[in-house]
């Protein structure tokens, strides 16, 4: 592991100043000299693999609990601090009752040990990755820009079929992000220069020609929390995750659904797909096809076809299209059948 | 140890159990300090401080306070095993995939391999050594693992037990499905899973009857 200096940030201001690389530095935060750590479950792993090599690790766990460590719930929605742990949000009674899709994505992610440690700020920033990214002896455009992609013609069974490029087909592995993008969440960001709020859907970047750039965050910028607007669709919401094994496994395909029904007719629907795309993926084409229509299995299948119409498969991941469609169909019908 | 590239002979010997068993904690810190001085030439300066220089770290483990000198790269797992000689906590994968290193941090189960020891400062750590009563009576979960034959080789057992104690405390041991889901972070290569589920249920009931 690359040696690093460890420091604890006593305030938000101190944290972003410590993370500020100064003017003119254009490296993405994942390659910056100074990087933030909260739960450390992703960071320590990649540091041990020599994939991430910060010179300075800034521990942000002591930042103001009132701003970072709480979940606030009112009629307008949720405000979730970035240092709330996955398990804390999973156990929150309002999230459980009024935002079940958030509860599902957390409960079905990782293990309880990891969920006790991992912060929600760090969770959405977990690296988009594949086996070749983790193993530093292989070429990887994400780890070493320009070195080539070992996955394109390699072992690519778990790789993405949506949002891919000729430079990278690594899958965005997270679950919680699918709930956030489905529910039109917003992300609060504090940086060396300013505070800003963006739509969650604007946070992640498709790989294109620069797969080493995974988000629109600048070095020194810190996620401070998420705002999830309330709506009639949040209670009828659900996450279905299809995996190689029943627990403690990344999704081969998943679907987050939030549904507002008038009888059988779809008034509003939000669909996000996990395990199949390079970024948290909102399936707008499928949503448009459903709105105003009575939901049944035939319609759900048409929506699933639309969601995967642009899929680009490689040698070993062609199965993700049918399994992704089945996952979406099941998720839609199970969400419709929910007793809310 | 993958986290000490370019180590000299003294550094390598530092991590051998025989050496550690003989060495007092203070002597361990002194050897770490000497090893660091020998490596200053290849250090990356950050904020004027050699990051390899061991820093004093105070860890509170099983109710006891320990002051040790640690390279910031040291995981909590390695600090427990190699520096405090608490070898009950096991190293399996060292990447958060197996659960053998499970400890409690402030009463919640966590993976010590994925925690840097410096980050554990100020928190209360409980390991398998801290579970039994001072008089030596086994914790109900330890007794249940014995009674239910919930292991074969035993390597995953300390992690299983620490995880299982938390699983019951969280209220996630109400039925077999819940137990399997909330214990899925602890792998058992001997596949003693049915017996582990039985042990968790026995201990759950014993803890409730108190």
XYZ file of C-alpha atoms in Angstrom:
550
model
C 0.000 0.000 0.000
C 1.219 3.470 -0.859
C 2.160 5.344 2.332
C -0.226 8.116 3.284
C -0.536 10.865 5.847
C -3.716 10.599 7.887
C -5.600 13.604 9.193
C -8.980 14.185 10.785
C -10.991 17.129 9.476
C -12.550 19.059 12.338
C -14.873 21.110 10.142
C -16.398 21.118 6.696
C -14.224 24.099 5.771
C -11.063 22.338 6.942
C -12.033 19.219 4.989
C -12.552 20.919 1.638
C -9.440 23.052 2.109
C -7.385 19.942 2.822
C -8.870 18.325 -0.271
C -8.322 21.363 -2.497
C -5.546 20.525 -4.981
C -5.115 24.200 -5.863
C -5.696 26.006 -9.140
C -4.955 24.315 -12.442
C -5.114 20.705 -11.238
C -7.522 18.818 -13.461
C -7.203 15.261 -12.184
C -10.484 13.645 -11.089
C -10.988 13.242 -7.308
C -10.189 9.514 -7.510
C -6.659 10.391 -8.667
C -6.141 13.387 -6.371
C -3.246 13.507 -3.893
C -5.620 14.157 -0.994
C -8.814 12.087 -0.759
C -11.678 11.818 1.706
C -12.485 8.744 3.748
C -15.598 7.991 5.834
C -16.520 4.289 6.170
C -13.440 3.294 4.204
C -14.905 0.047 2.881
C -14.199 0.919 -0.748
C -11.192 3.160 -0.147
C -9.210 0.723 2.026
C -9.860 -2.083 -0.443
C -8.518 -0.159 -3.444
C -5.628 1.268 -1.473
C -4.609 -2.249 -0.477
C -4.755 -3.310 -4.138
C -2.580 -0.306 -5.093
C -5.369 0.839 -7.393
C -5.986 4.021 -5.370
C -2.873 5.725 -4.015
C -3.627 8.919 -2.104
C -0.744 10.719 -0.350
C -3.145 12.175 2.208
C -6.297 10.614 3.625
C -8.749 13.080 5.137
C -11.040 11.448 7.694
C -14.382 13.284 7.614
C -16.178 11.248 10.267
C -16.058 14.047 12.824
C -17.913 16.582 10.681
C -21.004 18.106 12.285
C -23.475 15.320 13.094
C -26.385 17.760 12.742
C -25.517 18.435 9.093
C -23.988 15.110 8.124
C -25.275 12.434 10.455
C -29.046 12.772 10.459
C -32.092 11.836 8.461
C -34.841 14.449 8.477
C -38.290 13.485 7.260
C -41.236 15.820 6.729
C -44.083 16.316 4.268
C -41.694 17.738 1.656
C -39.513 14.659 1.672
C -36.255 13.384 3.116
C -32.935 15.024 3.781
C -30.257 12.384 4.367
C -26.834 13.448 5.651
C -23.828 12.033 3.812
C -22.327 10.438 6.945
C -25.475 8.472 7.748
C -24.466 4.823 7.559
C -26.243 2.464 5.198
C -27.598 0.411 8.122
C -28.983 3.530 9.849
C -31.013 4.485 6.786
C -32.065 0.854 6.293
C -33.484 0.808 9.850
C -35.152 4.246 9.668
C -38.918 3.851 10.263
C -40.008 6.527 7.765
C -37.757 5.169 5.030
C -39.123 1.700 5.718
C -42.768 2.788 5.521
C -42.806 5.672 3.047
C -39.763 5.040 0.818
C -39.529 1.230 0.682
C -37.385 1.268 -2.453
C -34.641 3.011 -0.481
C -34.950 0.448 2.318
C -34.793 -2.417 -0.204
C -31.695 -1.131 -1.996
C -29.857 -0.834 1.318
C -30.982 -4.128 2.829
C -30.034 -6.056 -0.307
C -26.589 -4.440 -0.569
C -23.327 -5.874 0.770
C -23.521 -7.259 4.330
C -24.639 -5.850 7.642
C -21.005 -5.393 8.722
C -20.276 -3.298 5.654
C -23.586 -1.445 5.948
C -22.711 -0.485 9.534
C -19.495 1.082 8.258
C -20.242 2.521 4.825
C -21.500 6.109 4.638
C -24.186 7.062 2.146
C -21.949 9.770 0.696
C -19.266 7.228 -0.032
C -21.738 4.581 -1.153
C -22.792 6.390 -4.315
C -19.125 7.155 -5.030
C -18.010 3.529 -4.839
C -15.917 2.869 -7.890
C -17.499 1.724 -11.128
C -15.313 -1.289 -11.615
C -14.598 -4.731 -12.947
C -12.133 -7.545 -12.277
C -9.553 -5.980 -14.592
C -9.731 -2.647 -12.770
C -8.992 -4.400 -9.469
C -6.026 -6.350 -10.805
C -3.264 -3.823 -11.440
C -1.313 -6.096 -13.835
C -3.978 -5.807 -16.574
C -4.430 -2.866 -18.942
C -7.433 -0.764 -17.871
C -8.459 2.614 -19.265
C -10.118 3.529 -16.003
C -7.102 2.771 -13.816
C -4.494 3.859 -16.371
C -5.997 6.058 -19.096
C -4.952 5.005 -22.584
C -3.676 1.562 -21.583
C -6.623 -0.255 -23.189
C -9.632 -2.210 -21.953
C -9.032 -5.845 -21.048
C -12.734 -6.538 -20.665
C -13.938 -5.764 -24.196
C -12.667 -9.107 -25.484
C -11.958 -10.681 -22.107
C -14.036 -12.216 -19.376
C -16.977 -9.844 -19.517
C -19.860 -11.807 -18.034
C -20.645 -9.195 -15.378
C -20.136 -6.166 -17.579
C -22.576 -3.488 -18.649
C -24.761 -3.458 -21.741
C -26.128 0.101 -21.425
C -24.109 3.325 -21.509
C -20.984 1.484 -22.647
C -18.151 2.833 -24.761
C -15.211 1.370 -26.667
C -12.981 2.438 -23.776
C -14.848 0.841 -20.828
C -17.764 -1.484 -20.112
C -17.458 -1.705 -16.296
C -20.785 -1.866 -14.467
C -21.840 0.695 -11.861
C -22.314 -1.762 -8.979
C -24.374 0.176 -6.424
C -27.989 -0.329 -5.372
C -28.829 2.772 -3.287
C -28.032 5.015 -6.279
C -30.818 3.313 -8.232
C -33.345 4.390 -5.594
C -31.983 7.943 -5.608
C -32.090 8.341 -9.388
C -35.581 6.792 -9.549
C -36.910 9.189 -6.901
C -35.394 12.296 -8.549
C -33.124 12.939 -5.591
C -30.807 15.932 -5.468
C -27.223 15.957 -4.219
C -25.831 18.688 -1.959
C -22.161 19.375 -2.589
C -19.683 21.525 -0.675
C -16.485 22.536 -2.421
C -13.431 24.748 -1.943
C -15.105 27.556 -3.893
C -18.807 27.111 -3.391
C -21.778 25.074 -2.270
C -24.000 23.658 -4.997
C -26.915 21.276 -5.488
C -27.356 19.086 -8.553
C -29.813 16.436 -9.698
C -28.590 12.978 -8.693
C -28.886 11.991 -12.366
C -26.154 14.535 -13.162
C -23.637 13.140 -10.673
C -22.255 10.163 -12.587
C -20.591 10.264 -15.997
C -20.809 7.591 -18.668
C -17.327 6.324 -19.571
C -17.089 7.710 -23.113
C -13.405 8.273 -23.857
C -12.506 9.115 -20.243
C -13.635 6.218 -18.046
C -11.296 7.407 -15.273
C -13.708 10.322 -14.757
C -16.663 8.734 -12.952
C -18.492 11.771 -11.594
C -18.798 15.489 -12.126
C -17.223 16.182 -8.738
C -14.043 18.246 -8.611
C -11.209 17.352 -6.212
C -11.982 18.775 -2.791
C -15.732 18.627 -3.338
C -17.649 16.735 -0.706
C -21.160 15.310 -0.860
C -22.940 16.695 2.212
C -26.328 15.039 1.765
C -29.271 14.066 -0.394
C -32.738 15.521 -0.718
C -35.473 13.117 -1.784
C -38.757 14.826 -2.682
C -41.972 13.293 -1.360
C -44.636 12.232 -3.824
C -47.572 9.894 -4.298
C -45.244 7.346 -5.940
C -42.796 6.810 -3.056
C -44.889 4.436 -0.936
C -45.572 2.073 -3.826
C -41.909 1.492 -4.559
C -39.701 -1.548 -4.637
C -36.299 -2.916 -5.638
C -35.802 -6.300 -7.257
C -32.243 -7.609 -7.461
C -31.221 -10.666 -9.480
C -27.946 -12.267 -8.415
C -25.737 -15.336 -8.813
C -26.340 -16.076 -5.135
C -29.167 -15.015 -2.910
C -27.255 -12.640 -0.644
C -24.039 -10.617 -0.459
C -23.613 -10.323 -4.200
C -23.709 -7.547 -6.749
C -26.678 -7.399 -9.092
C -26.516 -9.141 -12.429
C -29.611 -7.049 -13.113
C -31.843 -5.020 -10.846
C -34.790 -2.662 -11.087
C -35.947 0.121 -8.777
C -39.583 1.092 -9.320
C -41.784 3.863 -7.910
C -45.356 3.767 -9.080
C -48.435 5.977 -8.760
C -51.571 4.181 -9.890
C -55.161 5.196 -10.564
C -56.806 1.784 -10.457
C -54.731 -0.188 -12.951
C -53.719 2.915 -14.894
C -50.209 4.251 -14.473
C -50.342 7.909 -13.433
C -46.604 8.184 -12.792
C -43.742 5.726 -12.846
C -40.013 5.930 -12.159
C -37.691 3.140 -13.290
C -33.986 2.723 -12.584
C -31.872 -0.223 -13.679
C -28.826 -1.588 -11.879
C -26.226 -4.196 -12.753
C -26.604 -3.582 -16.486
C -25.281 -0.061 -17.045
C -22.097 1.956 -16.585
C -23.878 4.530 -14.415
C -27.047 4.618 -12.269
C -29.548 4.237 -15.091
C -32.957 5.832 -15.473
C -35.122 4.039 -18.080
C -37.071 7.019 -19.433
C -38.163 5.202 -22.624
C -39.850 2.505 -20.557
C -41.491 5.080 -18.275
C -42.967 7.011 -21.220
C -44.463 3.839 -22.615
C -46.254 3.057 -19.347
C -47.745 6.422 -18.384
C -51.502 6.637 -18.999
C -51.784 2.913 -19.766
C -53.320 0.090 -17.730
C -50.417 -1.950 -16.354
C -50.401 -5.660 -17.084
C -47.753 -8.189 -18.017
C -48.017 -7.467 -21.760
C -47.423 -3.761 -21.216
C -44.632 -4.460 -18.735
C -42.877 -6.609 -21.373
C -43.162 -3.837 -23.945
C -41.645 -1.427 -21.444
C -38.803 -3.863 -20.771
C -38.126 -4.190 -24.502
C -37.930 -0.396 -24.723
C -35.580 -0.198 -21.741
C -33.063 -2.525 -23.393
C -33.515 -1.415 -27.014
C -30.119 0.301 -27.028
C -28.246 -2.547 -25.288
C -24.798 -3.426 -26.673
C -23.617 -6.861 -25.626
C -20.193 -8.568 -25.718
C -19.192 -12.225 -25.847
C -20.235 -13.291 -22.345
C -22.878 -10.776 -21.216
C -25.624 -11.236 -23.804
C -27.742 -12.963 -21.140
C -28.058 -9.630 -19.316
C -30.650 -8.421 -21.818
C -33.238 -11.187 -21.185
C -32.448 -11.355 -17.465
C -32.627 -7.549 -17.213
C -36.000 -7.542 -18.948
C -37.387 -10.307 -16.709
C -36.153 -8.448 -13.645
C -37.905 -5.263 -14.773
C -41.162 -7.066 -15.602
C -41.179 -8.794 -12.224
C -40.366 -5.547 -10.432
C -43.189 -3.658 -12.180
C -45.787 -6.348 -11.433
C -44.653 -6.805 -7.833
C -44.756 -3.059 -7.270
C -48.261 -2.913 -8.739
C -49.337 -5.697 -6.368
C -47.982 -3.929 -3.267
C -50.508 -3.278 -0.509
C -50.000 0.416 0.304
C 2.428 -8.330 4.468
C 1.501 -6.559 1.304
C 1.452 -3.168 2.981
C 5.180 -2.870 3.523
C 6.826 -2.727 0.094
C 10.605 -2.808 0.043
C 10.870 -3.988 3.611
C 14.111 -4.879 5.269
C 14.714 -7.990 7.270
C 13.726 -6.464 10.595
C 10.382 -5.362 9.195
C 9.557 -8.820 7.952
C 10.399 -10.446 11.242
C 8.179 -7.952 13.001
C 5.097 -9.732 11.739
C 6.046 -13.224 12.715
C 3.961 -14.489 15.531
C 6.987 -15.964 17.358
C 8.632 -12.586 17.500
C 5.480 -10.881 18.634
C 4.742 -13.441 21.274
C 8.117 -12.720 22.832
C 8.039 -8.942 22.397
C 6.452 -6.497 24.776
C 4.216 -3.847 23.187
C 6.729 -1.091 23.928
C 9.525 -2.976 22.212
C 7.263 -3.484 19.193
C 6.761 0.241 18.852
C 10.513 0.855 19.044
C 11.217 -1.611 16.241
C 8.544 0.012 14.073
C 10.217 3.367 14.644
C 13.654 2.070 13.624
C 12.209 0.436 10.517
C 10.624 3.703 9.492
C 13.838 5.701 9.888
C 15.646 3.283 7.609
C 13.127 3.996 4.856
C 13.004 7.777 4.856
C 14.806 8.008 1.512
C 11.902 6.447 -0.387
C 9.114 8.225 1.448
C 6.723 10.595 -0.275
C 6.687 13.842 1.629
C 3.180 15.041 2.364
C 2.762 18.243 4.331
C 6.401 17.889 5.419
C 5.782 14.709 7.406
C 7.094 11.299 6.441
C 3.891 9.242 6.210
C 5.823 6.106 7.173
C 6.683 7.510 10.577
C 4.649 5.607 13.145
C 2.206 7.776 15.003
C 0.977 7.197 18.509
C -2.459 5.619 18.465
C -4.653 4.927 21.478
C -6.980 1.986 21.049
C -9.666 0.947 23.495
C -10.140 -2.798 23.180
C -12.297 -4.958 25.431
C -12.350 -2.179 28.026
C -8.572 -1.778 28.111
C -6.640 1.173 26.733
C -3.518 0.520 24.644
C -1.023 3.059 23.345
C 0.928 1.849 20.347
C 2.937 3.342 17.479
C 1.398 2.582 14.098
C 2.009 3.294 10.438
C -1.257 4.835 9.201
C -1.590 1.939 6.743
C -2.084 -0.579 9.541
C -5.545 -2.089 9.491
C -7.407 -2.475 12.747
C -7.137 -6.222 12.155
C -3.335 -6.123 11.967
C -3.166 -3.795 14.968
C -5.225 -6.254 17.017
C -3.350 -9.357 15.911
C 0.225 -8.175 15.423
C 0.509 -5.314 17.879
C -1.904 -6.221 20.692
C -1.497 -9.981 20.253
C -5.268 -10.482 20.223
C -5.150 -13.248 17.637
C -8.721 -14.441 18.160
C -9.822 -12.117 15.359
C -8.918 -13.897 12.121
C -7.589 -12.713 8.779
C -9.377 -14.492 5.952
C -9.515 -12.538 2.710
C -8.311 -9.128 3.965
C -10.746 -7.534 1.485
C -14.094 -7.480 3.264
C -15.426 -10.547 1.529
C -15.408 -13.266 4.202
C -16.270 -11.781 7.620
C -13.571 -13.689 9.560
C -12.258 -10.378 10.946
C -15.627 -9.202 12.345
C -15.368 -7.174 15.582
C -17.715 -4.722 17.270
C -16.963 -1.012 17.006
C -19.098 0.971 19.466
C -21.318 -2.094 19.785
C -21.913 -2.545 16.066
C -20.383 -5.307 13.990
C -17.761 -4.147 11.529
C -14.897 -5.518 9.464
C -11.531 -4.862 11.071
C -9.667 -5.576 7.819
C -11.374 -2.615 6.159
C -10.777 -0.239 9.069
C -7.555 1.681 9.429
C -6.498 1.425 13.069
C -5.914 5.189 13.294
C -9.573 5.697 12.432
C -10.632 3.474 15.351
C -9.112 5.878 17.867
C -11.839 7.219 20.148
C -14.083 4.212 19.578
C -14.731 1.169 21.768
C -13.650 -2.081 20.136
C -14.808 -5.505 21.267
C -13.157 -8.674 19.998
C -13.922 -12.340 20.595
C -11.543 -12.197 23.568
C -13.829 -9.644 25.205
C -17.025 -11.648 24.875
C -16.804 -14.158 27.719
C -17.493 -13.024 31.279
C -14.412 -12.117 33.341
C -14.895 -15.288 35.376
C -14.493 -17.275 32.171
C -18.115 -18.250 31.617
C -18.826 -18.452 27.906
C -21.166 -15.965 26.273
C -24.459 -17.700 25.370
C -23.493 -17.465 21.685
C -20.150 -19.162 22.303
C -21.927 -21.890 24.281
C -24.497 -22.296 21.512
C -21.764 -22.769 18.871
C -20.287 -25.529 21.042
C -23.660 -27.150 21.738
C -24.799 -27.055 18.101
C -21.454 -28.144 16.624
C -21.566 -24.960 14.540
C -18.068 -25.288 13.057
C -15.584 -27.774 11.733
C -12.168 -26.171 11.227
C -13.144 -23.199 13.402
C -11.271 -20.513 11.477
C -14.386 -18.452 10.683
C -15.890 -19.042 14.131
C -14.731 -15.906 16.004
C -16.142 -13.758 13.180
C -19.323 -15.831 13.038
C -19.851 -15.436 16.781
C -19.197 -11.687 16.816
C -21.559 -11.266 13.882
C -24.187 -13.518 15.460
C -24.158 -11.617 18.770
C -24.863 -8.410 16.852
C -27.449 -10.117 14.660
C -29.492 -11.052 17.752
C -29.037 -7.611 19.303
C -30.252 -5.915 16.089
C -33.415 -8.033 16.115
C -32.506 -9.780 12.878
C -32.685 -13.321 14.249
C -36.466 -13.744 14.313
C -36.581 -16.547 11.724
C -34.249 -18.752 9.684
C -34.507 -16.590 6.556
C -33.556 -13.457 8.469
C -30.660 -15.215 10.143
C -29.331 -16.445 6.806
C -29.689 -13.001 5.222
C -28.130 -11.073 8.090
C -25.329 -13.608 8.597
C -24.445 -13.714 4.885
C -21.314 -11.652 5.440
C -19.678 -14.526 7.290
C -18.533 -17.296 5.019
C -17.862 -20.827 6.288
C -15.827 -22.953 3.896
C -16.736 -26.047 5.928
C -20.392 -25.167 5.256
C -21.579 -25.532 8.840
C -24.415 -23.158 7.965
C -27.389 -25.238 9.222
C -25.647 -25.653 12.580
C -24.778 -21.948 12.697
C -28.452 -21.063 12.179
C -29.354 -23.475 14.975
C -26.730 -21.906 17.257
C -27.992 -18.381 16.608
C -31.533 -19.484 17.513
C -30.378 -21.248 20.682
C -28.395 -18.196 21.806
C -31.235 -15.822 20.863
C -33.603 -17.691 23.156
C -30.993 -18.016 25.911
C -30.226 -14.277 25.789
C -33.950 -13.441 25.986
C -34.480 -15.707 28.966
C -31.406 -13.951 30.382
